[in-house]
């Protein structure tokens, strides 16, 4: 009987997706595509063991912190409304980050203190003795000069890095075989993401225009690193960048892959974790099928009833 029911549900889901596709947009159904959680990366497991914790403990800690902070939940709801997304997507991203990437602080407001500490330091984005401003003045980046939108501009710059600099020697200087964000936007060498939503500085720069237009915060400047860190570590501002990140992923999948992922928080959480929503949407369009959740998104979908209760 269970097998017959499962088969029936699968047919219904497939039929729904086919009908949506016939109308020009595929509605990605709720729930996980994987029956079991995909493998968690070794780095995440090592960090958790080093802290003498477990993923279950970390999940319960961030869940309880959110449950006890009604003011924060209200801000999440308000910010999600500003960006036209369901707040469950933001809850999923916060839970995923603090379960697999970092530990939740005893009080989420601790981020205010940390933000102030960083803002008081004098630092810059760069690699070695070359600042990000000097690096972007290289002729290889001239092709990006006519782009004014921050998302397209920084995407172009990131592509130039991948094609012309990553793992290469250019002009007598060797560059690491690593991501642009890791090489030029990690001045503290203690991790790439910070704050409540664990936002990457490069991601914040990409989303600067959307956040400025929607939330009214000042546009970010790569030459003013302290202001970038203030934006991603101040809880209120960080929420705006989180929401913009999720909004961008939903829009990319809709316009590039013809997929509506707005009803599957596990998929949006996966993209929040991996980044690169435009490239991933293009790859999905090329191969066909539905998007799949990774280990991080799988947890969000698996705990979706409990997470929705926080709202």
Tab-separated table of N, CA, C and O in Angstrom, residues 32 37-38 55-56 58-59 62 92 95-100 266 269-270 293-305 307:
chain	number	residue	atom	x	y	z
A	32	UNK	N	12.310	17.193	-0.375
A	32	UNK	CA	13.626	16.766	-0.832
A	32	UNK	C	13.527	15.784	-1.992
A	32	UNK	O	12.644	14.929	-2.021
A	37	UNK	N	20.001	12.251	3.467
A	37	UNK	CA	20.796	13.471	3.411
A	37	UNK	C	22.102	13.241	2.655
A	37	UNK	O	22.843	12.304	2.947
A	38	UNK	N	22.414	14.096	1.659
A	38	UNK	CA	23.712	14.005	0.990
A	38	UNK	C	24.851	14.193	1.984
A	38	UNK	O	24.678	14.775	3.059
A	55	UNK	N	26.103	18.222	14.957
A	55	UNK	CA	25.181	18.978	14.112
A	55	UNK	C	23.811	19.092	14.773
A	55	UNK	O	23.152	20.129	14.671
A	56	UNK	N	23.396	18.038	15.448
A	56	UNK	CA	22.099	18.091	16.134
A	56	UNK	C	22.109	19.163	17.218
A	56	UNK	O	21.146	19.927	17.365
A	58	UNK	N	24.024	21.833	17.365
A	58	UNK	CA	24.091	23.164	16.758
A	58	UNK	C	22.746	23.568	16.163
A	58	UNK	O	22.332	24.727	16.271
A	59	UNK	N	22.068	22.620	15.551
A	59	UNK	CA	20.740	22.909	15.005
A	59	UNK	C	19.788	23.329	16.119
A	59	UNK	O	19.065	24.328	16.011
A	62	UNK	N	20.563	26.992	17.437
A	62	UNK	CA	20.107	28.127	16.629
A	62	UNK	C	18.588	28.147	16.562
A	62	UNK	O	17.960	29.216	16.580
A	92	UNK	N	15.605	29.344	6.909
A	92	UNK	CA	16.377	28.195	6.452
A	92	UNK	C	17.846	28.512	6.280
A	92	UNK	O	18.716	27.727	6.675
A	95	UNK	N	19.518	28.952	9.772
A	95	UNK	CA	19.664	27.653	10.434
A	95	UNK	C	20.764	26.834	9.771
A	95	UNK	O	21.599	26.216	10.447
A	96	UNK	N	20.789	26.829	8.438
A	96	UNK	CA	21.819	26.070	7.735
A	96	UNK	C	23.211	26.567	8.044
A	96	UNK	O	24.125	25.768	8.318
A	97	UNK	N	23.396	27.880	8.030
A	97	UNK	CA	24.727	28.446	8.305
A	97	UNK	C	25.206	28.099	9.708
A	97	UNK	O	26.362	27.750	9.907
A	98	UNK	N	24.309	28.212	10.681
A	98	UNK	CA	24.722	28.003	12.062
A	98	UNK	C	24.718	26.532	12.475
A	98	UNK	O	25.201	26.199	13.552
A	99	UNK	N	24.213	25.679	11.620
A	99	UNK	CA	24.310	24.248	11.884
A	99	UNK	C	25.587	23.676	11.296
A	99	UNK	O	26.265	22.868	11.934
A	100	UNK	N	25.954	24.128	10.099
A	100	UNK	CA	27.076	23.510	9.401
A	100	UNK	C	28.322	24.379	9.267
A	100	UNK	O	29.424	23.859	9.105
A	266	UNK	N	14.470	24.327	0.737
A	266	UNK	CA	15.693	23.526	0.701
A	266	UNK	C	16.559	23.864	-0.499
A	266	UNK	O	17.793	23.857	-0.412
A	269	UNK	N	18.010	27.379	0.139
A	269	UNK	CA	19.070	27.251	1.141
A	269	UNK	C	20.331	26.662	0.516
A	269	UNK	O	21.454	27.081	0.831
A	270	UNK	N	20.159	25.709	-0.384
A	270	UNK	CA	21.298	25.120	-1.081
A	270	UNK	C	22.045	26.192	-1.863
A	270	UNK	O	23.285	26.275	-1.816
A	293	UNK	N	18.566	19.444	-3.735
A	293	UNK	CA	19.123	20.039	-2.530
A	293	UNK	C	20.447	19.357	-2.167
A	293	UNK	O	20.642	18.180	-2.455
A	294	UNK	N	21.359	20.113	-1.543
A	294	UNK	CA	22.563	19.500	-0.993
A	294	UNK	C	22.312	19.167	0.485
A	294	UNK	O	21.181	19.273	0.978
A	295	UNK	N	23.338	18.771	1.198
A	295	UNK	CA	23.199	18.374	2.605
A	295	UNK	C	22.567	19.474	3.455
A	295	UNK	O	21.772	19.217	4.375
A	296	UNK	N	22.904	20.697	3.144
A	296	UNK	CA	22.469	21.885	3.880
A	296	UNK	C	20.977	22.143	3.623
A	296	UNK	O	20.188	22.323	4.554
A	297	UNK	N	20.607	22.140	2.333
A	297	UNK	CA	19.204	22.338	1.988
A	297	UNK	C	18.326	21.171	2.407
A	297	UNK	O	17.146	21.352	2.740
A	298	UNK	N	18.912	19.962	2.400
A	298	UNK	CA	18.164	18.778	2.803
A	298	UNK	C	17.692	18.918	4.250
A	298	UNK	O	16.545	18.581	4.569
A	299	UNK	N	18.550	19.415	5.126
A	299	UNK	CA	18.171	19.614	6.527
A	299	UNK	C	16.999	20.580	6.627
A	299	UNK	O	16.050	20.351	7.388
A	300	UNK	N	17.049	21.663	5.868
A	300	UNK	CA	15.986	22.670	5.922
A	300	UNK	C	14.645	22.053	5.534
A	300	UNK	O	13.640	22.239	6.224
A	301	UNK	N	14.623	21.311	4.431
A	301	UNK	CA	13.370	20.665	4.031
A	301	UNK	C	12.934	19.599	5.022
A	301	UNK	O	11.745	19.420	5.281
A	302	UNK	N	13.893	18.883	5.587
A	302	UNK	CA	13.573	17.822	6.541
A	302	UNK	C	12.946	18.395	7.820
A	302	UNK	O	12.097	17.759	8.438
A	303	UNK	N	13.375	19.600	8.200
A	303	UNK	CA	12.891	20.238	9.433
A	303	UNK	C	11.855	21.334	9.143
A	303	UNK	O	11.561	22.154	10.024
A	304	UNK	N	11.285	21.330	7.954
A	304	UNK	CA	10.489	22.462	7.510
A	304	UNK	C	9.289	22.754	8.416
A	304	UNK	O	8.990	23.927	8.693
A	305	UNK	N	8.623	21.742	8.909
A	305	UNK	CA	7.468	21.993	9.793
A	305	UNK	C	7.895	22.704	11.062
A	305	UNK	O	7.246	23.678	11.513
A	307	UNK	N	10.619	24.533	11.466
A	307	UNK	CA	11.122	25.858	11.143
A	307	UNK	C	9.974	26.819	10.849
A	307	UNK	O	10.032	27.988	11.228
